[in-house]
């Protein structure tokens, strides 16, 4: 076994000498680190303690994904965050032109799902809204148990997922559970997310997650990118939305933004949270959302 694995590694090295390395600029909202054919992308919004998804996040990812679409050497892309307790809280709703931003977000999410590389999320902290939509569009998701929550809280704000979250989730957890979590705007922890298939596996310790992902990528990196991406394409054909499907969601989301009820709920949110920081409020958002509907809120 060991002998043949070495032979494959030698073959992979020989092949890699004829391809060019991925060259990446510095991004404001992302950190990147390439080790041979494995790229790590760390989502890092320097202006947000809850790692809001903003224009910098999106500009960086659009550029990076454009390069990965052309790259035939990189085999695996791993997405992480280095903001304590938050993977990505959600979309920054203060972005000026959401009607333009959201369709671009949907296109990006589709482009990520269709990358020729294998994509993996390594999650610690909260991943809701756009953060969870990124994750469910990836090929695999792993998380630590202690302080991780996932959710699509949009319905609680009078909205609904606008970038494919409600189309990828049924494929992962089934229609009934997708209905339950999206319509209730409730959080799910990593243990439960593992049990129902929202994520592949949950770990007690960060080191356990990292070594599991290392072992997995050390196999994936041996194989031809064309075989990895061909297998992805056919799995996605049966289990992932098309670009048009996702753009349908971005259109209806932008329309819903104009519904007066969205502004009314947003005003109640401001009032309810005025004495706390976003950092504190967003820690247990799933529990807080129903309070917006108390009579005296
Ligand atoms: C790069 O990947 C190899 C193979 O997984 C690993 O042994 C090495 O420690 C990594 N290097 C860095 C700088 O992370
Ligand atoms: C990658 O692309 C380059 C340039 O297009 C080409 O020369 C090379 O053969 C390709 N390598 C693989 C492994 O497909
Ligand atoms: C998505 O990929 C297509 C090429 O397939 C490209 O034309 C488009 O600009 C990309 N969009 C985004 C938002 O990344
Ligand atoms: C669990 O997460 C909390 C919040 O980040 C942290 O304070 C605590 O040390 C963590 N516990 C373990 C066992 O990792
Ligand atoms: C995770 O969620 C499940 C289902 O709600 C619950 O039973 C369990 O106690 C939670 N685990 C932790 C560590 O909070
Ligand atoms: C916020 O603080 C102000 C001033 O301390 C207080 O009057 C108000 O009732 C508080 N609001 C809430 C929702 O706790």
Coordinates of C-alpha atoms and ligand atoms in Angstrom, one line a residue:
X1 CA 0.0 0.0 0.0
X2 CA 2.6 2.4 1.2
X3 CA 4.8 1.6 -1.9
X4 CA 2.1 2.3 -4.4
X5 CA 1.1 5.6 -2.6
X6 CA 4.7 6.7 -3.0
X7 CA 4.6 5.9 -6.7
X8 CA 1.5 8.1 -7.1
X9 CA 3.2 10.9 -5.3
X10 CA 6.2 10.7 -7.6
X11 CA 3.8 10.8 -10.6
X12 CA 1.9 13.8 -9.1
X13 CA 5.2 15.7 -8.6
X14 CA 6.3 15.0 -12.2
X15 CA 3.1 16.3 -13.5
X16 CA 3.2 19.4 -11.4
X17 CA 6.5 20.5 -12.9
X18 CA 4.8 21.3 -16.2
X19 CA 2.1 23.6 -14.7
X20 CA 2.3 27.2 -13.5
X21 CA 1.8 28.1 -9.9
X22 CA -1.3 30.1 -8.9
X23 CA -0.3 33.7 -8.4
X24 CA -2.5 35.6 -6.0
X25 CA -2.4 39.3 -5.0
X26 CA -3.0 40.5 -1.5
X27 CA -6.8 40.8 -0.8
X28 CA -8.3 43.1 1.8
X29 CA -11.0 40.7 3.0
X30 CA -9.1 37.4 2.6
X31 CA -5.8 35.8 3.5
X32 CA -4.5 33.1 1.2
X33 CA -1.8 30.5 1.6
X34 CA -0.8 28.0 -1.1
X35 CA 1.0 24.8 -0.2
X36 CA 1.7 22.9 -3.3
X37 CA -1.7 22.1 -4.7
X38 CA -3.7 23.0 -1.6
X39 CA -4.9 26.6 -1.2
X40 CA -6.2 27.8 2.2
X41 CA -8.5 30.9 2.1
X42 CA -9.1 32.6 5.4
X43 CA -12.1 34.9 5.5
X44 CA -11.0 38.0 7.4
X45 CA -12.9 41.2 7.3
X46 CA -10.5 43.6 9.1
X47 CA -13.4 46.0 10.0
X48 CA -15.9 43.5 11.5
X49 CA -15.5 41.7 14.8
X50 CA -18.3 39.3 13.5
X51 CA -16.7 38.8 10.1
X52 CA -19.6 40.4 8.1
X53 CA -19.6 39.5 4.4
X54 CA -19.0 42.8 2.7
X55 CA -17.7 44.3 -0.6
X56 CA -14.1 43.5 0.2
X57 CA -15.0 39.8 1.0
X58 CA -16.9 39.6 -2.3
X59 CA -14.3 41.5 -4.5
X60 CA -11.5 39.2 -3.1
X61 CA -13.5 36.0 -3.8
X62 CA -14.6 37.1 -7.3
X63 CA -10.9 37.7 -8.2
X64 CA -9.7 34.5 -6.5
X65 CA -12.4 32.3 -8.1
X66 CA -11.7 33.8 -11.5
X67 CA -8.1 32.7 -11.1
X68 CA -9.1 29.2 -9.8
X69 CA -11.4 28.7 -12.8
X70 CA -8.3 29.0 -15.0
X71 CA -6.0 27.0 -12.7
X72 CA -5.2 23.4 -13.5
X73 CA -2.7 22.8 -10.7
X74 CA -4.6 23.6 -7.5
X75 CA -6.6 20.5 -6.3
X76 CA -8.1 21.5 -3.0
X77 CA -9.4 24.9 -1.6
X78 CA -10.0 25.1 2.2
X79 CA -12.1 27.9 3.5
X80 CA -11.7 29.1 7.2
X81 CA -12.0 32.2 9.3
X82 CA -9.6 33.6 11.8
X83 CA -12.1 35.9 13.5
X84 CA -12.8 34.5 17.0
X85 CA -16.2 32.8 17.4
X86 CA -17.4 33.8 13.9
X87 CA -17.0 32.1 10.6
X88 CA -19.1 34.7 8.8
X89 CA -22.0 36.3 10.7
X90 CA -24.0 37.1 7.6
X91 CA -24.2 39.6 4.7
X92 CA -23.5 43.2 5.7
X93 CA -27.0 44.7 5.0
X94 CA -25.6 48.2 5.0
X95 CA -23.9 47.7 1.7
X96 CA -25.2 50.6 -0.5
X97 CA -26.4 48.9 -3.6
X98 CA -27.8 45.5 -2.6
X99 CA -29.8 45.2 -5.8
X100 CA -26.5 45.0 -7.7
X101 CA -24.5 43.2 -5.0
X102 CA -26.8 40.3 -4.4
X103 CA -27.0 39.0 -8.0
X104 CA -23.2 39.2 -8.1
X105 CA -23.2 37.2 -4.8
X106 CA -25.4 34.5 -6.4
X107 CA -23.2 34.3 -9.4
X108 CA -20.1 33.9 -7.2
X109 CA -21.8 31.2 -5.1
X110 CA -22.6 29.3 -8.3
X111 CA -19.1 29.8 -9.6
X112 CA -17.6 28.4 -6.3
X113 CA -19.9 25.3 -6.5
X114 CA -18.6 24.7 -10.1
X115 CA -14.9 25.2 -9.4
X116 CA -12.6 22.5 -10.9
X117 CA -11.0 22.2 -7.4
X118 CA -12.4 20.3 -4.4
X119 CA -13.7 22.8 -1.9
X120 CA -13.9 22.3 1.9
X121 CA -15.2 24.4 4.7
X122 CA -13.4 24.2 8.1
X123 CA -15.7 26.0 10.5
X124 CA -15.3 27.4 14.0
X125 CA -17.8 29.9 15.2
X126 CA -21.1 31.2 13.7
X127 CA -21.9 30.7 10.0
X128 CA -25.3 32.2 9.1
X129 CA -26.9 33.7 6.1
X130 CA -24.3 34.4 3.4
X131 CA -21.7 32.5 5.5
X132 CA -23.8 29.4 5.5
X133 CA -24.7 29.8 1.8
X134 CA -21.0 29.8 1.0
X135 CA -20.6 26.6 3.1
X136 CA -23.5 24.7 1.6
X137 CA -22.2 25.5 -1.9
X138 CA -18.9 23.9 -1.1
X139 CA -18.2 20.2 -1.7
X140 CA -17.7 19.3 2.0
X141 CA -18.0 20.9 5.5
X142 CA -16.3 20.1 8.7
X143 CA -16.6 21.9 12.1
X144 CA -15.6 21.9 15.7
X145 CA -18.4 21.3 18.2
X146 CA -17.7 23.6 21.0
X147 CA -18.7 27.1 19.7
X148 CA -20.1 26.6 16.2
X149 CA -23.6 27.4 15.0
X150 CA -25.1 27.4 11.5
X151 CA -28.3 29.1 10.3
X152 CA -30.3 30.8 7.7
X153 CA -32.0 33.5 9.8
X154 CA -33.4 35.6 6.9
X155 CA -37.1 34.6 7.4
X156 CA -36.9 36.1 10.9
X157 CA -36.0 39.4 9.3
X158 CA -38.8 39.3 6.8
X159 CA -36.5 38.0 4.1
X160 CA -35.4 34.6 2.8
X161 CA -32.1 33.2 1.7
X162 CA -31.0 35.0 -1.5
X163 CA -28.0 33.2 -2.6
X164 CA -28.9 29.5 -2.9
X165 CA -29.1 28.5 0.7
X166 CA -32.6 27.2 0.3
X167 CA -31.6 25.2 -2.8
X168 CA -28.5 23.5 -1.5
X169 CA -29.8 22.6 1.9
X170 CA -32.6 20.2 0.8
X171 CA -30.0 18.2 -1.1
X172 CA -27.9 17.9 2.2
X173 CA -30.6 17.4 4.9
X174 CA -33.8 16.7 2.9
X175 CA -36.8 18.9 2.2
X176 CA -38.6 18.6 5.6
X177 CA -35.5 19.6 7.6
X178 CA -34.6 22.4 5.2
X179 CA -38.2 23.7 5.7
X180 CA -37.8 23.4 9.5
X181 CA -34.6 25.3 9.8
X182 CA -35.1 27.9 7.1
X183 CA -38.7 28.7 8.1
X184 CA -38.0 28.8 11.8
X185 CA -34.8 30.9 11.3
X186 CA -33.3 28.8 14.0
X187 CA -29.7 27.9 14.7
X188 CA -28.3 24.4 14.6
X189 CA -25.1 23.3 16.4
X190 CA -22.3 21.3 14.9
X191 CA -23.3 18.0 16.6
X192 CA -26.8 18.1 15.3
X193 CA -25.6 19.5 11.9
X194 CA -23.4 16.4 11.6
X195 CA -26.3 14.1 12.5
X196 CA -28.6 15.4 9.8
X197 CA -26.0 15.8 7.1
X198 CA -25.7 19.7 7.0
X199 CA -22.0 19.1 7.7
X200 CA -19.9 16.0 7.0
X201 CA -18.3 15.7 10.5
X202 CA -18.0 17.5 13.8
X203 CA -14.9 17.4 16.0
X204 CA -14.2 17.9 19.7
X205 CA -10.9 19.7 19.1
X206 CA -9.5 22.0 16.3
X207 CA -6.5 19.8 16.1
X208 CA -8.7 16.7 15.4
X209 CA -10.5 18.6 12.6
X210 CA -7.2 19.8 11.1
X211 CA -5.6 16.4 11.0
X212 CA -8.8 14.8 9.5
X213 CA -8.7 17.4 6.8
X214 CA -5.0 16.9 6.3
X215 CA -5.4 13.2 5.8
X216 CA -8.2 13.8 3.3
X217 CA -6.4 16.4 1.3
X218 CA -3.2 14.3 1.2
X219 CA -5.3 11.7 -0.8
X220 CA -7.2 14.2 -2.9
X221 CA -4.0 16.0 -4.0
X222 CA -2.7 12.8 -5.5
X223 CA -5.4 12.5 -8.1
X224 CA -5.7 14.3 -11.5
X225 CA -7.6 17.5 -11.3
X226 CA -9.6 16.5 -14.4
X227 CA -10.9 13.4 -12.6
X228 CA -11.8 15.3 -9.4
X229 CA -13.6 18.0 -11.3
X230 CA -15.4 15.5 -13.6
X231 CA -16.7 13.6 -10.6
X232 CA -17.8 16.9 -9.0
X233 CA -19.7 17.9 -12.1
X234 CA -21.7 14.7 -12.2
X235 CA -22.5 14.7 -8.5
X236 CA -23.6 18.4 -8.8
X237 CA -25.8 17.5 -11.8
X238 CA -28.0 15.5 -9.5
X239 CA -27.7 17.4 -6.3
X240 CA -26.9 21.1 -6.8
X241 CA -28.8 24.1 -8.3
X242 CA -27.9 25.6 -11.6
X243 CA -26.8 29.2 -12.1
X244 CA -30.3 30.1 -13.2
X245 CA -31.8 28.5 -10.1
X246 CA -29.6 30.7 -7.9
X247 CA -30.3 33.8 -9.9
X248 CA -34.0 33.2 -9.4
X249 CA -33.4 33.5 -5.6
X250 CA -31.3 36.7 -5.9
X251 CA -34.2 38.3 -7.9
X252 CA -36.9 37.4 -5.4
X253 CA -34.6 38.4 -2.5
X254 CA -34.0 41.8 -4.0
X255 CA -37.8 42.2 -4.5
X256 CA -38.5 41.2 -0.9
X257 CA -36.0 43.8 0.4
X258 CA -38.5 46.5 -0.8
X259 CA -41.3 45.0 1.3
X260 CA -42.1 47.6 4.1
X261 CA -42.2 44.7 6.7
X262 CA -38.4 44.3 6.3
X263 CA -37.8 47.9 7.4
X264 CA -40.3 47.5 10.3
X265 CA -38.5 44.4 11.6
X266 CA -35.1 46.0 11.1
X267 CA -36.3 49.0 13.3
X268 CA -37.4 46.6 16.0
X269 CA -34.0 44.9 15.8
X270 CA -32.2 48.2 16.3
X271 CA -34.3 49.0 19.3
X272 CA -33.9 45.6 20.9
X273 CA -30.1 45.5 20.5
X274 CA -29.4 49.2 21.1
X275 CA -27.5 48.5 24.4
X276 CA -25.5 45.6 23.3
X277 CA -22.8 45.0 20.7
X278 CA -23.4 43.1 17.5
X279 CA -20.8 40.7 18.8
X280 CA -22.9 39.8 21.8
X281 CA -26.3 39.8 20.0
X282 CA -25.1 37.6 17.2
X283 CA -23.6 34.9 19.4
X284 CA -27.1 33.4 20.0
X285 CA -29.1 35.0 17.2
X286 CA -31.4 32.1 16.8
X287 CA -32.7 32.6 20.4
X288 CA -33.0 36.4 20.0
X289 CA -35.0 36.5 16.8
X290 CA -38.4 35.5 18.4
X291 CA -38.0 38.4 20.9
X292 CA -38.4 40.8 18.0
X293 CA -42.0 39.7 17.8
X294 CA -42.8 40.3 21.5
X295 CA -45.7 42.8 21.8
X296 CA -43.6 45.3 23.7
X297 CA -40.5 45.0 21.4
Ligands
LIG1 C1 2.6 21.6 3.1 O1 2.0 20.3 2.9 C2 2.8 19.2 3.2 C3 2.0 17.9 2.8 O2 0.7 17.9 3.5 C4 3.1 19.2 4.7 O3 3.9 18.1 5.1 C5 3.8 20.5 5.0 O4 4.0 20.7 6.4 C6 3.0 21.7 4.5 N1 3.8 22.9 4.7 C7 3.4 24.0 5.3 C8 4.3 25.2 5.3 O5 2.3 24.1 5.8
LIG2 C1 -2.2 23.1 -17.5 O1 -2.3 24.2 -18.4 C2 -1.1 24.5 -19.1 C3 -1.3 25.8 -19.9 O2 -2.5 25.8 -20.5 C4 -0.7 23.3 -20.0 O3 0.5 23.5 -20.6 C5 -0.6 22.0 -19.1 O4 -0.3 20.9 -19.9 C6 -1.8 21.8 -18.2 N1 -1.5 20.8 -17.2 C7 -2.4 19.8 -16.9 C8 -2.0 18.8 -15.9 O5 -3.5 19.7 -17.5
LIG3 C1 -18.6 33.6 -12.7 O1 -18.0 32.9 -13.7 C2 -18.2 33.4 -15.0 C3 -17.4 32.5 -16.0 O2 -18.0 31.2 -15.9 C4 -17.7 34.9 -15.2 O3 -18.1 35.4 -16.4 C5 -18.4 35.7 -14.1 O4 -17.9 37.0 -14.1 C6 -18.2 35.1 -12.7 N1 -19.0 35.9 -11.8 C7 -18.7 36.2 -10.5 C8 -19.6 37.1 -9.8 O5 -17.7 35.7 -10.0
LIG4 C1 -15.4 26.7 23.9 O1 -15.6 28.0 23.3 C2 -15.5 29.1 24.3 C3 -15.9 30.3 23.5 O2 -15.0 30.6 22.5 C4 -14.1 29.2 24.9 O3 -14.1 30.2 25.8 C5 -13.8 27.8 25.5 O4 -12.5 27.8 26.0 C6 -14.0 26.7 24.6 N1 -13.8 25.4 25.2 C7 -13.1 24.4 24.8 C8 -13.0 23.2 25.5 O5 -12.4 24.5 23.7
LIG5 C1 -26.9 20.6 20.0 O1 -28.3 20.6 19.6 C2 -29.0 19.4 20.1 C3 -30.4 19.5 19.4 O2 -31.0 20.8 19.7 C4 -29.1 19.4 21.6 O3 -29.8 18.3 22.0 C5 -27.6 19.4 22.1 O4 -27.7 19.4 23.5 C6 -26.8 20.5 21.6 N1 -25.5 20.3 21.9 C7 -24.7 21.3 22.5 C8 -23.3 20.9 22.8 O5 -25.2 22.3 22.7
LIG6 C1 -31.0 51.0 26.8 O1 -30.3 51.9 27.7 C2 -31.1 53.1 27.9 C3 -30.3 54.0 28.8 O2 -29.5 53.3 29.8 C4 -32.4 52.7 28.6 O3 -33.2 53.8 28.9 C5 -33.2 51.7 27.7 O4 -34.3 51.3 28.4 C6 -32.3 50.5 27.3 N1 -33.0 49.8 26.3 C7 -33.2 48.4 26.4 C8 -33.9 47.8 25.2 O5 -32.7 47.7 27.3

